[in-house]
Tab-separated table of C-alpha atoms in Angstrom:
chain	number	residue	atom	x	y	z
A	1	UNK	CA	0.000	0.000	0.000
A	2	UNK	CA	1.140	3.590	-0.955
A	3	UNK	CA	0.409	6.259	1.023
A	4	UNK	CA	1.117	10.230	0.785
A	5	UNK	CA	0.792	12.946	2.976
A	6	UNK	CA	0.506	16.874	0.927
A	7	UNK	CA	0.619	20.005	2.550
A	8	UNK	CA	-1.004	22.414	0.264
A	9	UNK	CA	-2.163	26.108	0.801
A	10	UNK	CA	-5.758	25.147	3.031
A	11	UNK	CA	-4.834	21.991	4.623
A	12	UNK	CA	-3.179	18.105	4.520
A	13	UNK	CA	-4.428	16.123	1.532
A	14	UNK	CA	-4.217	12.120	2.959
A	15	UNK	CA	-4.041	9.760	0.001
A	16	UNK	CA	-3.848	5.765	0.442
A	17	UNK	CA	-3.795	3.404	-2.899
A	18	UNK	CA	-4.757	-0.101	-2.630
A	19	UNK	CA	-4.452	-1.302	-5.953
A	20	UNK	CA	-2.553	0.521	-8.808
A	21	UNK	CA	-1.460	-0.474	-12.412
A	22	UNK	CA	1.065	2.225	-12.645
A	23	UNK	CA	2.633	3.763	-10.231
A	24	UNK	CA	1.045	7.171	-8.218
A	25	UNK	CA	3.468	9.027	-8.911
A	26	UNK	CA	3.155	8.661	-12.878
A	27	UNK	CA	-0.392	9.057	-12.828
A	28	UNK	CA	-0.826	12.229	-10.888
A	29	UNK	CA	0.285	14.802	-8.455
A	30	UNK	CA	-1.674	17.024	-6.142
A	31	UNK	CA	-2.285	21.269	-6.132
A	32	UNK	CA	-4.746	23.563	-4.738
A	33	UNK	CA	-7.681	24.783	-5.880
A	34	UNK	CA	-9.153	28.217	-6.152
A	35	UNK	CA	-12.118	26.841	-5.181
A	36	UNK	CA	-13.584	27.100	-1.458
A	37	UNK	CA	-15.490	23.800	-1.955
A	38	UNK	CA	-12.403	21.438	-2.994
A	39	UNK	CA	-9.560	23.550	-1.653
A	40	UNK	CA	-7.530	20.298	-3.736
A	41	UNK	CA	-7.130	18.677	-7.008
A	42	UNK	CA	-5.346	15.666	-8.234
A	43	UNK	CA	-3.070	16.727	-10.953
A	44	UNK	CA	-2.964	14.000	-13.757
A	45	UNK	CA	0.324	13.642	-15.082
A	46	UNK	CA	-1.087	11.200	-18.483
A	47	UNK	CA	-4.509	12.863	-18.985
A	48	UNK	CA	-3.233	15.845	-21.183
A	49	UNK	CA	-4.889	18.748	-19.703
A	50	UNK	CA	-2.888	20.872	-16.402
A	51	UNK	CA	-0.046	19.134	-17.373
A	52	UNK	CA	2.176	18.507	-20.836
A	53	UNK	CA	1.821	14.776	-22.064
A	54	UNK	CA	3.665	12.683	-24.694
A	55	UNK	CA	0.147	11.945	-27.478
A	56	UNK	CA	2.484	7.740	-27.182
A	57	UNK	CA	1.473	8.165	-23.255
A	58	UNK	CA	-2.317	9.471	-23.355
A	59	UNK	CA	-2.698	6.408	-26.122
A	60	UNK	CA	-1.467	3.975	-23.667
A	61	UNK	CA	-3.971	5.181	-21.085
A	62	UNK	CA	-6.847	5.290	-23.423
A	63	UNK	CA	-5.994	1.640	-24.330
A	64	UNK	CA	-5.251	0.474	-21.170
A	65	UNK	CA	-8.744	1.569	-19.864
A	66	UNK	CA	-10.462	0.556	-23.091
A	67	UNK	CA	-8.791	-3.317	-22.360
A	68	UNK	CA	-10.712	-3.110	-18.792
A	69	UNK	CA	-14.193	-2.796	-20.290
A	70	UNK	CA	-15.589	-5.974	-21.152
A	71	UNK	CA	-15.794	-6.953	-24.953
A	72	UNK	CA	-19.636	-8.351	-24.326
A	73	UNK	CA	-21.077	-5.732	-22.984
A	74	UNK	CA	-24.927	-5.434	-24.069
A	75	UNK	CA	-25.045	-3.506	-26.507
A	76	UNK	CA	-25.658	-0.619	-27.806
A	77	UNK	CA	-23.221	1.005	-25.762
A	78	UNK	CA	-23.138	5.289	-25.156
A	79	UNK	CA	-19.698	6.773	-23.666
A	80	UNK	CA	-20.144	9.970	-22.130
A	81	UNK	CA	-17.008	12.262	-21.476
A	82	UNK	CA	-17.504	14.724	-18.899
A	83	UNK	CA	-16.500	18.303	-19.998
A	84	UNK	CA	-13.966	19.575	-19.563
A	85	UNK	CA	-11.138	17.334	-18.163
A	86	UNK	CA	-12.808	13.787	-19.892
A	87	UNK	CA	-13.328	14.781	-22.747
A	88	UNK	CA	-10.123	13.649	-24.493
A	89	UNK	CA	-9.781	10.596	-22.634
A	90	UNK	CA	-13.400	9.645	-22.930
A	91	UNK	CA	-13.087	10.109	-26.936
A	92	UNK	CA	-10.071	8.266	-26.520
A	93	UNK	CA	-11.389	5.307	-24.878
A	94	UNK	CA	-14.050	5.066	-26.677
A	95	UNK	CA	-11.965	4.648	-30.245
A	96	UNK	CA	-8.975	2.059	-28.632
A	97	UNK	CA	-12.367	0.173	-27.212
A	98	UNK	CA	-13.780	-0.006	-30.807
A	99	UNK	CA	-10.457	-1.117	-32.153
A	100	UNK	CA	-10.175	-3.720	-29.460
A	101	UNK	CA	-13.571	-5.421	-29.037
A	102	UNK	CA	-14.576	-4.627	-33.001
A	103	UNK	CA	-18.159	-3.623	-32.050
A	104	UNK	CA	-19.654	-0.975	-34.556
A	105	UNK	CA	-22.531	0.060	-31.862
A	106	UNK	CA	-21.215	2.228	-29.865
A	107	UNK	CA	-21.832	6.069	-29.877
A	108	UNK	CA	-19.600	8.890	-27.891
A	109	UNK	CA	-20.481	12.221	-26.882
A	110	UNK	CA	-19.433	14.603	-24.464
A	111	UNK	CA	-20.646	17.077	-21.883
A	112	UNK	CA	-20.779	20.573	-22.587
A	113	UNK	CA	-21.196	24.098	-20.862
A	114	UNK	CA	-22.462	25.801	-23.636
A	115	UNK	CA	-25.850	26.221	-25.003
A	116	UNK	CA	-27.048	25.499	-28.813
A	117	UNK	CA	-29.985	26.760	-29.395
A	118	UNK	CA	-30.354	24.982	-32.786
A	119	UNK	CA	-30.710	21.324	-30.953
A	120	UNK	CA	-31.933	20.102	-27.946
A	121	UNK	CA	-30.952	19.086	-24.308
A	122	UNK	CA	-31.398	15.834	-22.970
A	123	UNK	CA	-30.628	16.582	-19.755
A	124	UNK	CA	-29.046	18.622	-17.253
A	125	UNK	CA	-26.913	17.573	-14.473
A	126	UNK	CA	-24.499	19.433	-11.944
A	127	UNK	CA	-21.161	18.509	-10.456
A	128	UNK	CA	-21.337	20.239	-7.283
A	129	UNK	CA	-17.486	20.469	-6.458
A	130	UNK	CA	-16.212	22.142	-9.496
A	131	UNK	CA	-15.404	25.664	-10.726
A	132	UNK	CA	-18.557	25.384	-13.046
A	133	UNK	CA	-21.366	23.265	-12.254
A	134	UNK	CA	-23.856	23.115	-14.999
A	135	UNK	CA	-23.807	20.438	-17.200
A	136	UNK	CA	-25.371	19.945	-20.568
A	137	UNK	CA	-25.957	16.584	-22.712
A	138	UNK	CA	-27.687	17.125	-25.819
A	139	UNK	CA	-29.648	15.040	-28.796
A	140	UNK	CA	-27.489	13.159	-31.274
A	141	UNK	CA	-27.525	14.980	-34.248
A	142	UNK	CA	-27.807	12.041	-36.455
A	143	UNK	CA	-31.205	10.195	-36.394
A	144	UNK	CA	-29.467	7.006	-36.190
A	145	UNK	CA	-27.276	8.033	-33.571
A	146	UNK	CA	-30.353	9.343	-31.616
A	147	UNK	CA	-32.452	5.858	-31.781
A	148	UNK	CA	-28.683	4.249	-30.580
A	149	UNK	CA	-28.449	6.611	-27.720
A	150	UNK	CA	-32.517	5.559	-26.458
A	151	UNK	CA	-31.662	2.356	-27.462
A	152	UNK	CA	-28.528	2.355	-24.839
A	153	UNK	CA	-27.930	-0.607	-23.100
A	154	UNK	CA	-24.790	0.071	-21.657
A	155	UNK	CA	-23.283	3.513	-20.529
A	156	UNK	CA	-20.512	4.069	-20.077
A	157	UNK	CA	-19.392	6.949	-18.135
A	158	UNK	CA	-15.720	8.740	-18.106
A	159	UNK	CA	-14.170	10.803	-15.760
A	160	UNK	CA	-10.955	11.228	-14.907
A	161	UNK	CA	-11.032	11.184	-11.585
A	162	UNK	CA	-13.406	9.666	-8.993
A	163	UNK	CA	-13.596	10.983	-5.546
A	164	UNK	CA	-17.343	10.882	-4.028
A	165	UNK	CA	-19.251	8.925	-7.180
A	166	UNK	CA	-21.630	11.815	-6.701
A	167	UNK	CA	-21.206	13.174	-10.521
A	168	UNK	CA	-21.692	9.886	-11.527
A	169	UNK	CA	-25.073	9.242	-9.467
A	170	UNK	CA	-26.544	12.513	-11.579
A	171	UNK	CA	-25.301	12.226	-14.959
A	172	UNK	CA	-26.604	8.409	-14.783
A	173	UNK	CA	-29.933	9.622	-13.176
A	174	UNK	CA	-30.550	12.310	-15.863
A	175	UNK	CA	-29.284	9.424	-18.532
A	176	UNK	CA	-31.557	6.753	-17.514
A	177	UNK	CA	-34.790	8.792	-18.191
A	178	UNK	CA	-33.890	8.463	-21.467
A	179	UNK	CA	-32.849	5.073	-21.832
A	180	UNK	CA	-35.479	2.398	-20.989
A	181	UNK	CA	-33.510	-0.361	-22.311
A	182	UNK	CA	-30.475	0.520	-19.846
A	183	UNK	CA	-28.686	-2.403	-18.365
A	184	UNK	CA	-25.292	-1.627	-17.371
A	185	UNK	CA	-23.183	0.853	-16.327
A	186	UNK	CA	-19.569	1.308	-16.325
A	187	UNK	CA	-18.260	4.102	-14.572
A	188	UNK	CA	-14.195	4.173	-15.931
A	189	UNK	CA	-11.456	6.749	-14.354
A	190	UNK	CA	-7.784	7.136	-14.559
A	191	UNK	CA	-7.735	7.188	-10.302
A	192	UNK	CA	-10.705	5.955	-8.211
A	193	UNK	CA	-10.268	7.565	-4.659
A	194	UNK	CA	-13.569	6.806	-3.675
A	195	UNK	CA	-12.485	3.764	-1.173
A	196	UNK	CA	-14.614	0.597	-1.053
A	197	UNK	CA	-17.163	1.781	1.388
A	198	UNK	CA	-18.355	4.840	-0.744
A	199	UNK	CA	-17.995	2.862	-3.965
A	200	UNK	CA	-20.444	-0.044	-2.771
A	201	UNK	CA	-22.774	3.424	-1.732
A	202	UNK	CA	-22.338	4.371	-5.302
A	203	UNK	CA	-23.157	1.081	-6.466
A	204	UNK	CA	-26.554	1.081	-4.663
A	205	UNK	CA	-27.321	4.286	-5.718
A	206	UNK	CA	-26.671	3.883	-9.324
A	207	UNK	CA	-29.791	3.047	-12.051
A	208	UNK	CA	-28.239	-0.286	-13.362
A	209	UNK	CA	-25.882	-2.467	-11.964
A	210	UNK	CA	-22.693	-1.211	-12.127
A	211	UNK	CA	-18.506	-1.858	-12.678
A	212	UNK	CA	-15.760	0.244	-11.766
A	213	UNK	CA	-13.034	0.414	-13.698
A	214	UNK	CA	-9.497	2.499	-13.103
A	215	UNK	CA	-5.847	2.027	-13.214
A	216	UNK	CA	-5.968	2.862	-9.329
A	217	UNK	CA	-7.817	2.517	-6.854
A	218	UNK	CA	-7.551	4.583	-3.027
A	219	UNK	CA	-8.890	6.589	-0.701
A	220	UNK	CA	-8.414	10.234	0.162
A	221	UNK	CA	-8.979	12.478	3.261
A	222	UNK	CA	-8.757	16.459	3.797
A	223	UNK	CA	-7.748	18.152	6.862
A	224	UNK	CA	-8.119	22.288	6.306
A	225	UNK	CA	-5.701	23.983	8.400
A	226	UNK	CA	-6.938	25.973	11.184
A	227	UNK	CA	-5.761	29.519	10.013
A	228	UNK	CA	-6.706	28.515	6.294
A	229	UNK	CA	-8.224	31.102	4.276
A	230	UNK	CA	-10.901	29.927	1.555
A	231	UNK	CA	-9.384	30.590	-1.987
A	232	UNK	CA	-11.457	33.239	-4.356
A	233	UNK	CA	-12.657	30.995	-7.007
A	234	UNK	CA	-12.843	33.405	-10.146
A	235	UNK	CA	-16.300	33.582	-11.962
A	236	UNK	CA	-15.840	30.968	-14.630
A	237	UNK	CA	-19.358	30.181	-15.055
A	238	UNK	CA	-20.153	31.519	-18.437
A	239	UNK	CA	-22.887	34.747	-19.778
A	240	UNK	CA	-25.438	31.636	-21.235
A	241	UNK	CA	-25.570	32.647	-24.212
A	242	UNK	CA	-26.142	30.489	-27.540
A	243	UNK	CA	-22.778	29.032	-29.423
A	244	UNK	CA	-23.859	28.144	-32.513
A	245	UNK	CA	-22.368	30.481	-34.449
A	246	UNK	CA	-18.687	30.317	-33.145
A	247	UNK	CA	-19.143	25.904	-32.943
A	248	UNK	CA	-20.636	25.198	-35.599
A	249	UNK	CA	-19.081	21.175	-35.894
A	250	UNK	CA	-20.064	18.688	-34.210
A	251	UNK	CA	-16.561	16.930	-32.526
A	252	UNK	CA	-18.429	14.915	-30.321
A	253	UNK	CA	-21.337	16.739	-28.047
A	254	UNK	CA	-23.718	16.078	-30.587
A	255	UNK	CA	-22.631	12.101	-30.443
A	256	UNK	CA	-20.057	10.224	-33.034
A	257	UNK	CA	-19.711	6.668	-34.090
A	258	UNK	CA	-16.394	7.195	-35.149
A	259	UNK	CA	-13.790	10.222	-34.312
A	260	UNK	CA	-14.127	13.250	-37.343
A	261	UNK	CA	-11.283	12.480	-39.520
A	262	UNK	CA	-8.819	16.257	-39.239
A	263	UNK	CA	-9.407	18.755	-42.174
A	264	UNK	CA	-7.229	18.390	-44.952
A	265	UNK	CA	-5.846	21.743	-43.805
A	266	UNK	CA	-4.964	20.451	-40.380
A	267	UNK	CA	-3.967	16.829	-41.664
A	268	UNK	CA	-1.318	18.866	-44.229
A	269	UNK	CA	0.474	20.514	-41.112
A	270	UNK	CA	4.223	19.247	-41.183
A	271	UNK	CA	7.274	18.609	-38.408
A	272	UNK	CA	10.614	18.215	-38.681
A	273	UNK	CA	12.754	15.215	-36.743
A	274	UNK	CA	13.727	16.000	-33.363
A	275	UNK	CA	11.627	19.151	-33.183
A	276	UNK	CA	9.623	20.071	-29.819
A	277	UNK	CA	6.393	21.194	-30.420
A	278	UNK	CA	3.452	21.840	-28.199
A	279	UNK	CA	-0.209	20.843	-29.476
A	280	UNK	CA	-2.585	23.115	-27.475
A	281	UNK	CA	-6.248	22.384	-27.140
A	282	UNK	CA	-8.923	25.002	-26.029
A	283	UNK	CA	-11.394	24.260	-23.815
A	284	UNK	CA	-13.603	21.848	-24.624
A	285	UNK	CA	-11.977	20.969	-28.229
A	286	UNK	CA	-9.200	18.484	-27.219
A	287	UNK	CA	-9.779	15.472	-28.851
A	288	UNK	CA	-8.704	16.784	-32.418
A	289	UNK	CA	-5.426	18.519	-31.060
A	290	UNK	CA	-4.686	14.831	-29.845
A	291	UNK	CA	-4.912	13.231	-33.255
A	292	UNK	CA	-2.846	16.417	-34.499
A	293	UNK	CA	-0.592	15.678	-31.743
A	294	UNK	CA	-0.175	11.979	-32.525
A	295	UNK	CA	0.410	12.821	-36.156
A	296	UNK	CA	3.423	14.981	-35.876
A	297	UNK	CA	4.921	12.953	-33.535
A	298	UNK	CA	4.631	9.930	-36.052
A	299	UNK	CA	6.642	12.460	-38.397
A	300	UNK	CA	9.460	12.659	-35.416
A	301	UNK	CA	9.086	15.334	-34.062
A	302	UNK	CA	9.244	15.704	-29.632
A	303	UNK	CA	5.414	16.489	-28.932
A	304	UNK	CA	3.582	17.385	-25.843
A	305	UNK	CA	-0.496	17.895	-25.465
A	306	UNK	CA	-1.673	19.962	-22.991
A	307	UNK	CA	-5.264	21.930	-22.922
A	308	UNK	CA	-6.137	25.865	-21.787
A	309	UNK	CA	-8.540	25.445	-18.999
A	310	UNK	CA	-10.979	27.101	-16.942
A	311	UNK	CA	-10.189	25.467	-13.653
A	312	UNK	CA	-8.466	28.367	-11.228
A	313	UNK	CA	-5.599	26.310	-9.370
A	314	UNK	CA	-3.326	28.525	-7.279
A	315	UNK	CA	0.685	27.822	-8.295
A	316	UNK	CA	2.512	25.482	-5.835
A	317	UNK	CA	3.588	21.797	-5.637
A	318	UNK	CA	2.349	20.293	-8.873
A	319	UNK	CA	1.933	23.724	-10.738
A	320	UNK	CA	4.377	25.792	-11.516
A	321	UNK	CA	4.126	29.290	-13.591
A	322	UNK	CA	0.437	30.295	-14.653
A	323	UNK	CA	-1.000	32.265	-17.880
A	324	UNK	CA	-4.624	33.786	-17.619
A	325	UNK	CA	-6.399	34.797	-20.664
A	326	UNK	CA	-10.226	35.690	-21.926
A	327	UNK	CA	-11.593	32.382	-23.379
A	328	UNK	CA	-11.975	31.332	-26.859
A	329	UNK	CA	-15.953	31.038	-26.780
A	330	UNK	CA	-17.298	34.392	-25.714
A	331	UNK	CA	-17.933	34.167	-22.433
A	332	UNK	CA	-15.875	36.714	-20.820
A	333	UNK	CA	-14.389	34.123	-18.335
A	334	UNK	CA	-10.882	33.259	-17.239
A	335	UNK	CA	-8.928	30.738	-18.840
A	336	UNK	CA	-5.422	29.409	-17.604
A	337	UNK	CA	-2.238	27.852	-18.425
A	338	UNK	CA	-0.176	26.162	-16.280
A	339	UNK	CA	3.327	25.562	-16.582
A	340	UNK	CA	4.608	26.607	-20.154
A	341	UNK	CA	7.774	28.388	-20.104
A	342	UNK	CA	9.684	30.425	-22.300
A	343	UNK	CA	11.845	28.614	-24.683
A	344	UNK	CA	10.574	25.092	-23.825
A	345	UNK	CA	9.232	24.545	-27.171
A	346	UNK	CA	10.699	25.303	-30.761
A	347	UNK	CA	6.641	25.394	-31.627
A	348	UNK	CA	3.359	26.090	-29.808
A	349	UNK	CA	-0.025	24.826	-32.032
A	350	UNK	CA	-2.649	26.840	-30.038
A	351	UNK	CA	-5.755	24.761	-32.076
A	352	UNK	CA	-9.387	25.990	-31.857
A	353	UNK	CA	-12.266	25.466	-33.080
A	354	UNK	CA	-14.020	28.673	-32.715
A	355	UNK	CA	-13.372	31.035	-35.631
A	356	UNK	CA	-10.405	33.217	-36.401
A	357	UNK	CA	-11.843	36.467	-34.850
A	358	UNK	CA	-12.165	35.031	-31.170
A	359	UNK	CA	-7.929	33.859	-31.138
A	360	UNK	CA	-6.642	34.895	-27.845
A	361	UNK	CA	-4.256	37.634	-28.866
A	362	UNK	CA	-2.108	37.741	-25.769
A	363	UNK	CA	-2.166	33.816	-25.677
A	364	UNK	CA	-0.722	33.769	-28.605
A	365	UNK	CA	1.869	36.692	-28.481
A	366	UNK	CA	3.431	35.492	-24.851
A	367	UNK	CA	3.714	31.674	-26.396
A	368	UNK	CA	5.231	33.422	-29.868
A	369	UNK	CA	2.221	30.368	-31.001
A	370	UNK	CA	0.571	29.323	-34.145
A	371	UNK	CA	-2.751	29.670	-34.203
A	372	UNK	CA	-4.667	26.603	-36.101
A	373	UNK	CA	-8.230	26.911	-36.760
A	374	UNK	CA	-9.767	23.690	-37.552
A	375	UNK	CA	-12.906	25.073	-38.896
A	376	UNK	CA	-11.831	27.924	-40.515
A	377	UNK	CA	-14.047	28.421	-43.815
A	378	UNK	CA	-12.635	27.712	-47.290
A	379	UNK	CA	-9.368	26.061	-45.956
């Protein structure tokens, strides 16, 4: 058994694995939050997002948690990513699982925080710990996709961290009204810290019967300090207002069978041998930075993936040096960087796929970055 003892800005995070595939300390680290209702957060060091990740590593992960679901599991099967942080590695788990099992009914989509007026909600659900609660899981575009997704007999939900179940108790609750035929679940994480006791409480309280599934599982206990001050969480919520207009493709909230091949434009993007180049993802759009990613390092070249975010952690322990900019969708919000330095790369991607006229300016000028716009018009 591993066991860890953090002092971070509000308190003593407690951390005890019982069973691990890798080791902790290559899966994650541990920061604190700007947020007075988690003053902690477990850092992943494979997911891609806080922190820089080799595309060869986040694979790995993807396929090690794809080989954990079973390969006859009723079917048809849905795989939910929750926005922001799953997003990539629920895509991703989603595609090595299709590769492995060779099943042709299953359907992802994500989460989302932003509203389209031009389709419609399915349901609403809130994860009460984070920086921004409201969830959103719309309609499958596709009529086929949409009879798969009521047909659901198996969901499959993707976080990348568990530590209370209690975002997976909603999103299944919401999901189940809207899935007679559901059978299963499989709730799938990089690091489960819920401990047996709450997990089996999960269990019960989950629609279906239900599996577990992570590369480690432990518990976790927070002691605030005595003299701690709660962190001012910034307003990260979003105005509400519509995104149509500045998302206008569907990479996977409106449901996919398969991941959206890159446009030609992106696909045609070359890198030299040896050179280190940073593939940035905005917000929700991460999943198609990652196949960029993957591509130019296939050409050679040293590659990291990381993702802007809108989760406020305060520098210290696992997060070093931090960039805030206006986000890429119109909302007037915070976004951060974490841990990008000067000279680290001979390349920054910065990919988006809002248009050309909402690139973050002073993103871009302090990385000396490329922007790529995936759906820019006419390219």
């Amino acid at each position: 058994m591993t066991r860890a003892s953090v002092c971070l800005a509000g308190g003593t995070l407690q951390v005890n694995v019982d069973r691990s595939d890798l080791a902790l300390d290559d899966l994650c680290g541990f920061a604190s939050r700007r947020n007075p209702k988690r003053p902690f957060i477990f850092v992943s060091r494979v997911l891609g997002r806080h922190l820089p990740v080799q595309p060869r590593v986040m694979r790995m992960i993807h396929r090690k948690l794809a080989a954990k679901l079973p390969n006859d599991l009723p079917g048809p099967v849905v795989v939910i990513g929750m926005a922001e942080t799953a997003i990539a590695l629920g895509h991703g788990i989603q595609d090595a699982w299709q590769t492995l099992a060779g099943r042709q009914d299953l359907l992802f989509l994500h989460s989302t925080r932003y509203r389209l007026a031009d389709h419609r909600v399915l349901a609403r659900f809130e994860e009460s710990h984070s920086h921004a609660t409201g969830h959103l899981i719309y309609e499958p575009a596709a009529p086929a996709d949409a009879a798969l997704f009521a047909a659901c007999r198996t969901l499959v939900l993707v976080d990348d961290e568990a530590s209370t179940g209690s975002t997976f108790i909603a999103l299944a609750d919401v999901c189940r009204r809207h899935m007679p035929h559901l059978s299963q679940i499989a709730c799938v994480t990089i690091t489960d810290w819920m401990g047996h006791a709450r997990r089996e409480e999960v269990r019960a309280e989950l629609p279906a019967p239900t599996v577990f599934l992570s590369l480690l599982e432990g518990r976790h206990s927070f002691s605030a300090a005595s003299d701690a001050r709660a962190p001012r969480m910034p307003d990260v919520t979003g105005n509400g207002e519509v995104k149509d207009a500045l998302i206008p493709v569907n990479w996977g909230r409106l449901g996919l069978r398969t991941p959206r091949p890159l446009p030609d434009h992106v696909a045609a993007i070359r890198a030299r041998r040896g050179e280190r180049i940073l593939v940035l993802g905005t917000g929700e759009f991460v999943y198609p930075p990652f196949q960029l990613a993957r591509r130019l390092a296939g050409m050679g070249a040293d590659v990291r993936v990381q993702a802007t975010t809108r989760s406020p952690i305060q520098e210290g322990t696992e997060i070093q040096g931090i960039l805030e900019f206006p986000d890429a969708y119109n909302d007037g919000i915070p976004n951060f960087l974490y841990g990008v330095r000067n000279g680290q790369y001979d390349r920054v991607l910065v990919c988006y796929e809002t248009p050309p006229e909402t690139a973050q300016t002073g993103l871009l000028a302090t990385l000396g970055a490329e922007p790529v716009f995936f759906n820019a018009p006419g390219a």
